[in-house]
Amino acid sequence: NAGVTQTPKFRILKIGQSMTLQCTQDMNHNYMYWYRQDPGMGLKLIYYSVGAGITDKGEVPNGYNVSRSTTEDFPLRLELAAPSQTSVYFCASSYSRRMGVGNQPQHFGDGTRLSIL
Amino acid sequence: DAKTTQPPSMDCAEGRAANLPCNHSTISGNEYVYWYRQIHSQGPQYIIHGLKNNETNEMASLIITEDRKSSTLILPHATLRDTAVYYCIPVPDMRFGAGTRLTVKP
C-alpha cells in the first residue's frame, strides 16, 4: 500500500518557469490537501479538495493552481515560478477535512523540495 | 478558529517520559485536538487525537484538561528516534504552528 506519493522529490526551477507537482493516493480518500513548509516554520495550507471536481483556497493560494479530475490525483501547478515559492511542498489526504468525525487523520507524502533560482 | 501555543523546544533523557504541553485556550466545544510529529524533513506523522477524554494508543497518551484549554502529549519512554518537531493542531482548523522541537538525549 503506497499511501500518498509525490513526484518529483527534488526540483530546481528558473524564475518564470512553470511546473506541476504531482500527488496521488491509493487509499480512496475523498479529501486532499497541498501544504508548503518554509525553513523552520510550520506547514501552511495552499489548496484543498473535498472530492473530484471540487477545490478551494487555503491560507496561501496566490501563485498556485490545482485541479482534481479524479479521486486519486491532485496536482499543484506553478505558472510563473518566483523565488518566494522556494519551499518544501507536502500533499496529504484524508477521509474528510473535518477530522473530528471518527478517527480520520491526514496521511502525508514525503514532500517535494523545490528551489527557484 | 482556535490558536495553539507550544514551547519552541524541549529536551528529554532517553528512557524517560517526554511531556509536551499545548495551550489551546480558544478552542471551541466541538474542535478536536490532534497531535502530529515531523521527523527531519519528512511528512508529518499522525500520533493521537482527542476531544474531552484522555486518550492512549501504542505511540502516546493525550491528557486534556477538564476546561479543554490545554493538553499534554506524553511519550512514556522516549527513544532517540522520537527526536522530532511535535505539532498540536485544533481540528477542523488544521493550521500548523511552529511546534515543539523535542530532542531526546542519550
Short mmCIF file of C-alpha atoms in Angstrom, two decimals:
data_model
loop_
_atom_site.label_atom_id
_atom_site.label_comp_id
_atom_site.label_asym_id
_atom_site.label_seq_id
_atom_site.Cartn_x
_atom_site.Cartn_y
_atom_site.Cartn_z
CA ASN A 1 0.00 0.00 0.00
CA ALA A 2 1.83 3.12 -1.27
CA GLY A 3 -0.27 5.75 0.59
CA VAL A 4 0.43 9.28 -0.70
CA THR A 5 3.04 9.52 -3.44
CA GLN A 6 4.62 12.79 -4.52
CA THR A 7 6.79 13.40 -7.57
CA PRO A 8 9.36 14.71 -8.14
CA LYS A 9 11.26 14.59 -4.85
CA PHE A 10 13.57 17.44 -5.82
CA ARG A 11 13.43 20.14 -8.50
CA ILE A 12 15.29 23.30 -9.38
CA LEU A 13 13.45 25.87 -11.47
CA LYS A 14 14.44 29.16 -13.01
CA ILE A 15 12.39 32.26 -12.28
CA GLY A 16 9.40 32.44 -14.59
CA GLN A 17 9.33 28.74 -15.44
CA SER A 18 6.28 26.62 -14.77
CA MET A 19 5.88 23.12 -13.42
CA THR A 20 3.39 20.70 -11.95
CA LEU A 21 3.91 18.87 -8.68
CA GLN A 22 2.21 15.52 -8.79
CA CYS A 23 0.33 13.85 -5.93
CA THR A 24 -1.54 10.59 -5.98
CA GLN A 25 -3.09 8.48 -3.24
CA ASP A 26 -4.34 4.92 -3.29
CA MET A 27 -6.45 4.96 -0.12
CA ASN A 28 -9.67 6.16 -1.80
CA HIS A 29 -9.64 9.28 0.35
CA ASN A 30 -12.08 11.97 -0.70
CA TYR A 31 -10.16 14.92 0.79
CA MET A 32 -6.75 16.03 -0.43
CA TYR A 33 -4.53 18.95 0.52
CA TRP A 34 -1.42 20.84 -0.52
CA TYR A 35 0.85 22.48 2.05
CA ARG A 36 4.11 24.36 1.84
CA GLN A 37 6.73 24.48 4.55
CA ASP A 38 9.40 27.15 4.66
CA PRO A 39 12.58 26.55 6.69
CA GLY A 40 11.95 26.47 10.44
CA MET A 41 8.24 27.08 10.01
CA GLY A 42 5.08 25.04 10.27
CA LEU A 43 3.01 23.94 7.31
CA LYS A 44 0.73 26.39 5.54
CA LEU A 45 -2.30 25.21 3.57
CA ILE A 46 -2.26 26.21 -0.10
CA TYR A 47 -5.32 24.47 -1.56
CA TYR A 48 -7.56 21.61 -0.64
CA SER A 49 -10.17 19.46 -2.34
CA VAL A 50 -13.20 17.74 -0.85
CA GLY A 51 -13.72 15.48 -3.85
CA ALA A 52 -13.26 15.15 -7.59
CA GLY A 53 -14.13 18.40 -9.34
CA ILE A 54 -14.15 20.49 -6.15
CA THR A 55 -11.26 22.62 -4.93
CA ASP A 56 -10.90 25.55 -2.54
CA LYS A 57 -8.25 28.00 -1.39
CA GLY A 58 -6.30 27.67 1.81
CA GLU A 59 -4.13 30.23 3.62
CA VAL A 60 -1.58 30.93 0.85
CA PRO A 61 -3.09 30.18 -2.61
CA ASN A 62 -1.52 33.02 -4.62
CA GLY A 63 0.77 31.84 -7.38
CA TYR A 64 -0.65 28.31 -7.46
CA ASN A 65 -3.42 26.42 -9.22
CA VAL A 66 -4.90 22.97 -8.62
CA SER A 67 -7.28 20.58 -10.27
CA ARG A 68 -8.97 17.38 -9.11
CA SER A 69 -10.25 15.35 -12.04
CA THR A 70 -10.03 12.01 -10.22
CA THR A 71 -10.24 10.84 -6.62
CA GLU A 72 -6.62 9.66 -6.72
CA ASP A 73 -4.79 12.65 -8.17
CA PHE A 74 -4.37 16.24 -7.01
CA PRO A 75 -1.67 18.08 -8.99
CA LEU A 76 -0.36 21.50 -7.96
CA ARG A 77 0.63 23.92 -10.71
CA LEU A 78 3.12 26.79 -10.50
CA GLU A 79 2.64 29.02 -13.54
CA LEU A 80 5.37 31.65 -13.10
CA ALA A 81 7.89 30.46 -10.55
CA ALA A 82 9.20 33.08 -8.14
CA PRO A 83 12.00 32.84 -5.53
CA SER A 84 9.38 33.21 -2.77
CA GLN A 85 7.99 29.83 -3.81
CA THR A 86 11.19 28.05 -2.81
CA SER A 87 9.89 25.64 -0.21
CA VAL A 88 9.07 22.04 0.62
CA TYR A 89 5.64 21.03 -0.63
CA PHE A 90 3.60 18.34 1.08
CA CYS A 91 0.50 16.65 -0.21
CA ALA A 92 -1.90 14.94 2.19
CA SER A 93 -5.18 13.05 2.07
CA SER A 94 -7.90 12.01 4.49
CA TYR A 95 -11.44 10.68 4.55
CA SER A 96 -12.73 14.11 5.43
CA ARG A 97 -11.41 17.53 6.25
CA ARG A 98 -13.38 17.51 9.45
CA MET A 99 -11.08 15.07 11.17
CA GLY A 100 -13.14 15.20 14.32
CA VAL A 101 -15.59 12.85 12.69
CA GLY A 102 -14.21 9.46 13.60
CA ASN A 103 -10.56 8.57 13.56
CA GLN A 104 -9.58 10.23 10.30
CA PRO A 105 -6.10 11.75 10.44
CA GLN A 106 -4.33 13.12 7.42
CA HIS A 107 -1.77 10.97 5.65
CA PHE A 108 1.18 12.88 4.23
CA GLY A 109 3.54 12.26 1.37
CA ASP A 110 7.31 12.62 1.67
CA GLY A 111 7.37 16.07 0.07
CA THR A 112 8.81 17.80 -2.97
CA ARG A 113 11.79 20.07 -2.34
CA LEU A 114 11.59 22.94 -4.81
CA SER A 115 14.24 25.62 -5.33
CA ILE A 116 13.68 28.58 -7.62
CA LEU A 117 16.77 30.47 -8.71
CA ASP B 1 -10.62 29.38 14.95
CA ALA B 2 -8.51 28.10 17.83
CA LYS B 3 -4.91 29.16 18.19
CA THR B 4 -2.35 26.94 19.86
CA THR B 5 0.78 27.81 21.82
CA GLN B 6 3.65 25.38 22.27
CA PRO B 7 7.15 25.81 23.71
CA PRO B 8 9.66 26.08 20.88
CA SER B 9 11.97 23.38 22.19
CA MET B 10 12.35 20.73 24.89
CA ASP B 11 14.93 18.14 25.86
CA CYS B 12 14.31 14.72 27.31
CA ALA B 13 16.61 11.94 28.51
CA GLU B 14 16.34 8.64 26.68
CA GLY B 15 14.06 6.22 28.51
CA ARG B 16 12.30 8.95 30.42
CA ALA B 17 8.80 10.26 29.78
CA ALA B 18 8.51 13.26 27.48
CA ASN B 19 5.66 15.61 28.36
CA LEU B 20 4.83 18.11 25.64
CA PRO B 21 2.34 20.85 26.56
CA CYS B 22 -0.03 22.72 24.31
CA ASN B 23 -2.22 25.67 25.15
CA HIS B 24 -5.43 25.97 23.13
CA SER B 25 -7.45 28.32 25.31
CA THR B 26 -9.73 29.48 22.46
CA ILE B 27 -10.70 26.04 21.25
CA SER B 28 -14.41 25.60 20.70
CA GLY B 29 -16.51 22.84 22.16
CA ASN B 30 -16.62 20.70 19.03
CA GLU B 31 -12.98 21.09 17.98
CA TYR B 32 -10.70 18.12 18.42
CA VAL B 33 -7.02 18.37 19.33
CA TYR B 34 -4.72 16.39 17.07
CA TRP B 35 -1.02 15.77 17.53
CA TYR B 36 1.42 15.15 14.71
CA ARG B 37 5.18 14.91 14.59
CA GLN B 38 7.69 15.59 11.85
CA ILE B 39 11.00 13.76 11.84
CA HIS B 40 13.75 15.59 9.96
CA SER B 41 12.04 16.90 6.84
CA GLN B 42 9.67 14.00 6.31
CA GLY B 43 5.94 14.44 6.01
CA PRO B 44 4.09 14.87 9.34
CA GLN B 45 3.01 11.67 11.05
CA TYR B 46 -0.23 11.35 12.98
CA ILE B 47 0.17 10.46 16.67
CA ILE B 48 -3.11 10.80 18.54
CA HIS B 49 -6.20 12.94 18.92
CA GLY B 50 -8.88 13.69 21.50
CA LEU B 51 -11.90 15.82 22.32
CA LYS B 52 -12.58 15.69 26.05
CA ASN B 53 -11.36 12.42 27.45
CA ASN B 54 -7.78 11.30 27.91
CA GLU B 55 -6.61 9.00 25.14
CA THR B 56 -3.90 6.39 24.80
CA ASN B 57 -2.59 4.42 21.87
CA GLU B 58 0.55 2.48 21.06
CA MET B 59 2.53 5.65 20.45
CA ALA B 60 1.49 8.07 23.17
CA SER B 61 -1.03 9.31 25.71
CA LEU B 62 -3.00 12.53 25.50
CA ILE B 63 -4.16 14.33 28.62
CA ILE B 64 -6.76 17.06 28.10
CA THR B 65 -7.67 19.40 30.94
CA GLU B 66 -11.26 19.48 32.06
CA ASP B 67 -11.75 23.00 30.72
CA ARG B 68 -10.13 21.88 27.42
CA LYS B 69 -7.85 24.90 27.37
CA SER B 70 -4.70 22.85 27.30
CA SER B 71 -3.40 19.36 26.68
CA THR B 72 -0.23 17.36 27.18
CA LEU B 73 1.20 14.73 24.90
CA ILE B 74 3.10 12.04 26.79
CA LEU B 75 5.68 9.76 25.23
CA PRO B 76 6.11 7.29 28.09
CA HIS B 77 9.59 6.03 27.30
CA ALA B 78 11.27 8.38 24.87
CA THR B 79 13.84 6.98 22.48
CA LEU B 80 16.35 8.72 20.23
CA ARG B 81 14.00 8.08 17.31
CA ASP B 82 11.38 10.28 18.98
CA THR B 83 13.51 13.35 18.28
CA ALA B 84 11.22 15.43 16.08
CA VAL B 85 9.04 18.53 15.87
CA TYR B 86 5.68 17.94 17.53
CA TYR B 87 2.60 19.85 16.43
CA CYS B 88 -0.61 20.37 18.38
CA ILE B 89 -3.43 21.22 15.96
CA PRO B 90 -7.08 22.10 16.51
CA VAL B 91 -9.44 20.46 14.07
CA PRO B 92 -11.05 21.30 11.74
CA ASP B 93 -8.84 24.41 11.61
CA MET B 94 -5.75 22.42 10.59
CA ARG B 95 -3.32 25.31 10.97
CA PHE B 96 0.17 24.12 11.83
CA GLY B 97 2.16 26.41 14.09
CA ALA B 98 5.90 26.15 14.62
CA GLY B 99 5.50 23.22 17.04
CA THR B 100 7.89 21.98 19.73
CA ARG B 101 11.27 20.62 18.76
CA LEU B 102 11.86 17.65 21.08
CA THR B 103 15.43 16.42 21.40
CA VAL B 104 15.89 13.08 23.12
CA LYS B 105 19.40 12.76 24.51
CA PRO B 106 21.30 9.59 25.42
#
